[in-house]
Amino acid sequence: ARFEQIMADAFGCDTLPTLAVIAFPLGSWVGGIFTTFAMRYITMKGFPITLVTPGNNVPEILRCVKELAPMFKRTCLLGYPPFIKGVIDAGVAAKMNWGAYNMCMVLAGEVFSEEWRALMAVRCGISDPQRDIVSIYGTADAAIIGNETPLSAVIRSWLAGHPTVINKMF
């Protein structure tokens, strides 16, 4: 249900043909397999999403995006935030125009700052980072237990710029 909520409500991928690039490690790593199964489930419900599973192979991720993303209205990278930054940086170094792919991201495994979100938005040509860069929360044994929404991301972003309010609230 969490992936469905993110893909439909935040990204609009319930109607837009979307390339979803699973960039979590695969094999014995549960995160990549779980994400693949969850995304496959929503495709079976009729979402126009095509999955590719290059795992954490950066050259293969870049190849998949370069060759396949132009055929879709959106491209979604799903992975671990520091790894995804490395993928984006490798693409920039290879002169990829991430902005041409109407990018969105689902990230898990580590917290990232609002500055990090803004940096990824600039490098990927994302105009609405609070909507198009989403963090999910969970554990390997309990699966996903929560996710950001566009509203929660906007609140988090505003609070990041107002530390005195944070101190009063928490």
Tab-separated table of C-alpha atoms in Angstrom:
chain	number	residue	atom	x	y	z
A	1	ALA	CA	0.000	0.000	0.000
A	2	ARG	CA	2.884	2.435	0.702
A	3	PHE	CA	4.437	2.069	-2.736
A	4	GLU	CA	1.008	2.436	-4.318
A	5	GLN	CA	0.372	5.619	-2.321
A	6	ILE	CA	3.724	7.107	-3.320
A	7	MET	CA	3.554	6.128	-6.972
A	8	ALA	CA	-0.040	7.365	-7.403
A	9	ASP	CA	-0.477	10.264	-4.995
A	10	ALA	CA	2.988	11.830	-5.108
A	11	PHE	CA	4.297	10.870	-8.547
A	12	GLY	CA	1.181	10.355	-10.692
A	13	CYS	CA	2.549	7.046	-11.948
A	14	ASP	CA	-0.870	5.433	-11.825
A	15	THR	CA	-1.554	7.143	-15.171
A	16	LEU	CA	1.883	8.085	-16.554
A	17	PRO	CA	3.969	5.419	-18.299
A	18	THR	CA	6.909	5.118	-15.901
A	19	LEU	CA	10.276	3.416	-15.901
A	20	ALA	CA	11.099	2.246	-12.363
A	21	VAL	CA	14.775	1.481	-11.802
A	22	ILE	CA	15.318	-0.707	-8.741
A	23	ALA	CA	18.788	0.353	-7.584
A	24	PHE	CA	18.797	-1.468	-4.252
A	25	PRO	CA	21.167	-4.433	-3.985
A	26	LEU	CA	19.518	-7.691	-5.022
A	27	GLY	CA	20.193	-11.321	-4.169
A	28	SER	CA	20.370	-11.953	-0.457
A	29	TRP	CA	19.638	-8.285	0.299
A	30	VAL	CA	15.984	-8.124	1.244
A	31	GLY	CA	15.449	-4.457	0.380
A	32	GLY	CA	15.914	-4.910	-3.342
A	33	ILE	CA	13.802	-8.040	-3.550
A	34	PHE	CA	11.045	-6.560	-1.364
A	35	THR	CA	10.952	-3.376	-3.439
A	36	THR	CA	10.818	-5.351	-6.677
A	37	PHE	CA	7.931	-7.499	-5.404
A	38	ALA	CA	6.018	-4.470	-4.093
A	39	MET	CA	6.447	-2.600	-7.357
A	40	ARG	CA	5.514	-5.687	-9.363
A	41	TYR	CA	2.320	-5.950	-7.322
A	42	ILE	CA	1.200	-2.450	-8.246
A	43	THR	CA	1.950	-3.098	-11.917
A	44	MET	CA	-0.389	-6.092	-11.656
A	45	LYS	CA	-3.043	-3.671	-10.388
A	46	GLY	CA	-2.771	-1.778	-13.660
A	47	PHE	CA	-0.171	0.914	-13.024
A	48	PRO	CA	1.680	1.583	-16.320
A	49	ILE	CA	5.085	0.951	-14.771
A	50	THR	CA	7.928	-1.019	-16.333
A	51	LEU	CA	10.478	-2.380	-13.867
A	52	VAL	CA	14.167	-2.887	-14.443
A	53	THR	CA	16.347	-4.407	-11.758
A	54	PRO	CA	19.999	-3.522	-12.318
A	55	GLY	CA	20.541	-3.596	-8.552
A	56	ASN	CA	23.556	-1.648	-7.368
A	57	ASN	CA	25.455	-1.852	-10.660
A	58	VAL	CA	26.073	1.802	-11.583
A	59	PRO	CA	27.060	1.282	-15.253
A	60	GLU	CA	24.005	-0.923	-15.764
A	61	ILE	CA	21.709	1.637	-14.084
A	62	LEU	CA	23.053	4.364	-16.368
A	63	ARG	CA	22.672	2.111	-19.421
A	64	CYS	CA	19.071	1.273	-18.526
A	65	VAL	CA	18.177	4.918	-17.998
A	66	LYS	CA	19.890	6.136	-21.193
A	67	GLU	CA	18.316	3.448	-23.366
A	68	LEU	CA	14.872	3.090	-21.810
A	69	ALA	CA	13.879	6.343	-20.073
A	70	PRO	CA	13.216	8.250	-23.335
A	71	MET	CA	10.340	5.814	-23.978
A	72	PHE	CA	8.502	6.828	-20.768
A	73	LYS	CA	6.842	9.926	-19.322
A	74	ARG	CA	8.566	9.475	-15.914
A	75	THR	CA	11.640	7.736	-14.561
A	76	CYS	CA	11.798	6.678	-10.925
A	77	LEU	CA	15.010	5.673	-9.162
A	78	LEU	CA	14.487	3.516	-6.061
A	79	GLY	CA	17.471	3.043	-3.762
A	80	TYR	CA	19.681	3.975	-0.842
A	81	PRO	CA	20.251	7.774	-0.715
A	82	PRO	CA	24.080	7.855	-0.707
A	83	PHE	CA	24.176	5.264	-3.486
A	84	ILE	CA	21.594	7.146	-5.568
A	85	LYS	CA	23.680	10.316	-5.203
A	86	GLY	CA	26.622	8.363	-6.619
A	87	VAL	CA	24.464	7.222	-9.542
A	88	ILE	CA	23.315	10.784	-10.237
A	89	ASP	CA	26.897	12.082	-10.003
A	90	ALA	CA	28.133	9.332	-12.350
A	91	GLY	CA	25.400	10.289	-14.811
A	92	VAL	CA	26.334	13.965	-14.592
A	93	ALA	CA	29.997	13.047	-15.208
A	94	ALA	CA	28.839	11.043	-18.262
A	95	LYS	CA	26.954	14.147	-19.524
A	96	MET	CA	23.508	12.634	-18.874
A	97	ASN	CA	20.672	15.132	-18.796
A	98	TRP	CA	18.667	13.774	-15.860
A	99	GLY	CA	16.156	16.578	-16.312
A	100	ALA	CA	15.051	15.090	-19.642
A	101	TYR	CA	13.569	12.064	-17.840
A	102	ASN	CA	11.013	13.712	-15.492
A	103	MET	CA	12.751	12.132	-12.511
A	104	CYS	CA	11.360	11.025	-9.170
A	105	MET	CA	12.964	9.020	-6.363
A	106	VAL	CA	11.949	6.601	-3.628
A	107	LEU	CA	14.701	6.402	-1.016
A	108	ALA	CA	15.214	4.176	2.004
A	109	GLY	CA	17.854	3.021	4.422
A	110	GLU	CA	19.257	6.333	5.599
A	111	VAL	CA	18.002	9.771	6.547
A	112	PHE	CA	18.917	12.643	4.257
A	113	SER	CA	18.892	16.373	4.865
A	114	GLU	CA	16.780	18.972	3.129
A	115	GLU	CA	20.004	20.335	1.614
A	116	TRP	CA	20.642	16.886	0.136
A	117	ARG	CA	17.085	16.802	-1.270
A	118	ALA	CA	17.613	20.238	-2.842
A	119	LEU	CA	20.959	19.172	-4.336
A	120	MET	CA	19.406	16.078	-5.932
A	121	ALA	CA	16.548	18.191	-7.263
A	122	VAL	CA	18.986	20.590	-8.945
A	123	ARG	CA	21.086	17.784	-10.443
A	124	CYS	CA	17.998	15.960	-11.731
A	125	GLY	CA	15.957	18.942	-12.876
A	126	ILE	CA	13.235	18.204	-10.324
A	127	SER	CA	11.081	21.289	-9.800
A	128	ASP	CA	9.048	19.977	-6.839
A	129	PRO	CA	11.474	18.035	-4.623
A	130	GLN	CA	9.030	17.691	-1.704
A	131	ARG	CA	6.693	15.786	-4.034
A	132	ASP	CA	9.204	13.979	-6.251
A	133	ILE	CA	11.817	12.814	-3.716
A	134	VAL	CA	10.212	10.565	-1.108
A	135	SER	CA	11.700	8.750	1.859
A	136	ILE	CA	10.227	5.495	3.104
A	137	TYR	CA	10.806	4.097	6.571
A	138	GLY	CA	10.914	0.502	7.705
A	139	THR	CA	13.041	-2.461	8.611
A	140	ALA	CA	14.100	-5.609	6.823
A	141	ASP	CA	11.893	-7.760	9.051
A	142	ALA	CA	8.818	-5.480	9.291
A	143	ALA	CA	8.817	-4.062	5.745
A	144	ILE	CA	7.662	-0.482	5.192
A	145	ILE	CA	6.099	1.118	8.230
A	146	GLY	CA	5.798	4.681	6.975
A	147	ASN	CA	6.583	7.117	4.212
A	148	GLU	CA	6.815	10.805	3.537
A	149	THR	CA	3.951	12.535	1.820
A	150	PRO	CA	4.259	15.807	-0.074
A	151	LEU	CA	2.721	17.588	2.938
A	152	SER	CA	5.063	15.981	5.485
A	153	ALA	CA	8.061	16.806	3.258
A	154	VAL	CA	6.981	20.457	2.999
A	155	ILE	CA	6.582	20.651	6.796
A	156	ARG	CA	9.993	18.994	7.287
A	157	SER	CA	11.585	21.417	4.818
A	158	TRP	CA	10.031	24.440	6.536
A	159	LEU	CA	11.124	23.225	9.969
A	160	ALA	CA	14.671	22.669	8.714
A	161	GLY	CA	14.840	26.411	8.052
A	162	HIS	CA	13.362	27.347	11.429
A	163	PRO	CA	15.416	25.671	14.186
A	164	THR	CA	13.924	27.793	16.969
A	165	VAL	CA	10.478	26.437	16.107
A	166	ILE	CA	11.847	22.895	16.208
A	167	ASN	CA	13.241	23.488	19.689
A	168	LYS	CA	9.865	24.739	20.889
A	169	MET	CA	7.944	21.867	19.303
A	170	PHE	CA	10.218	19.033	20.320
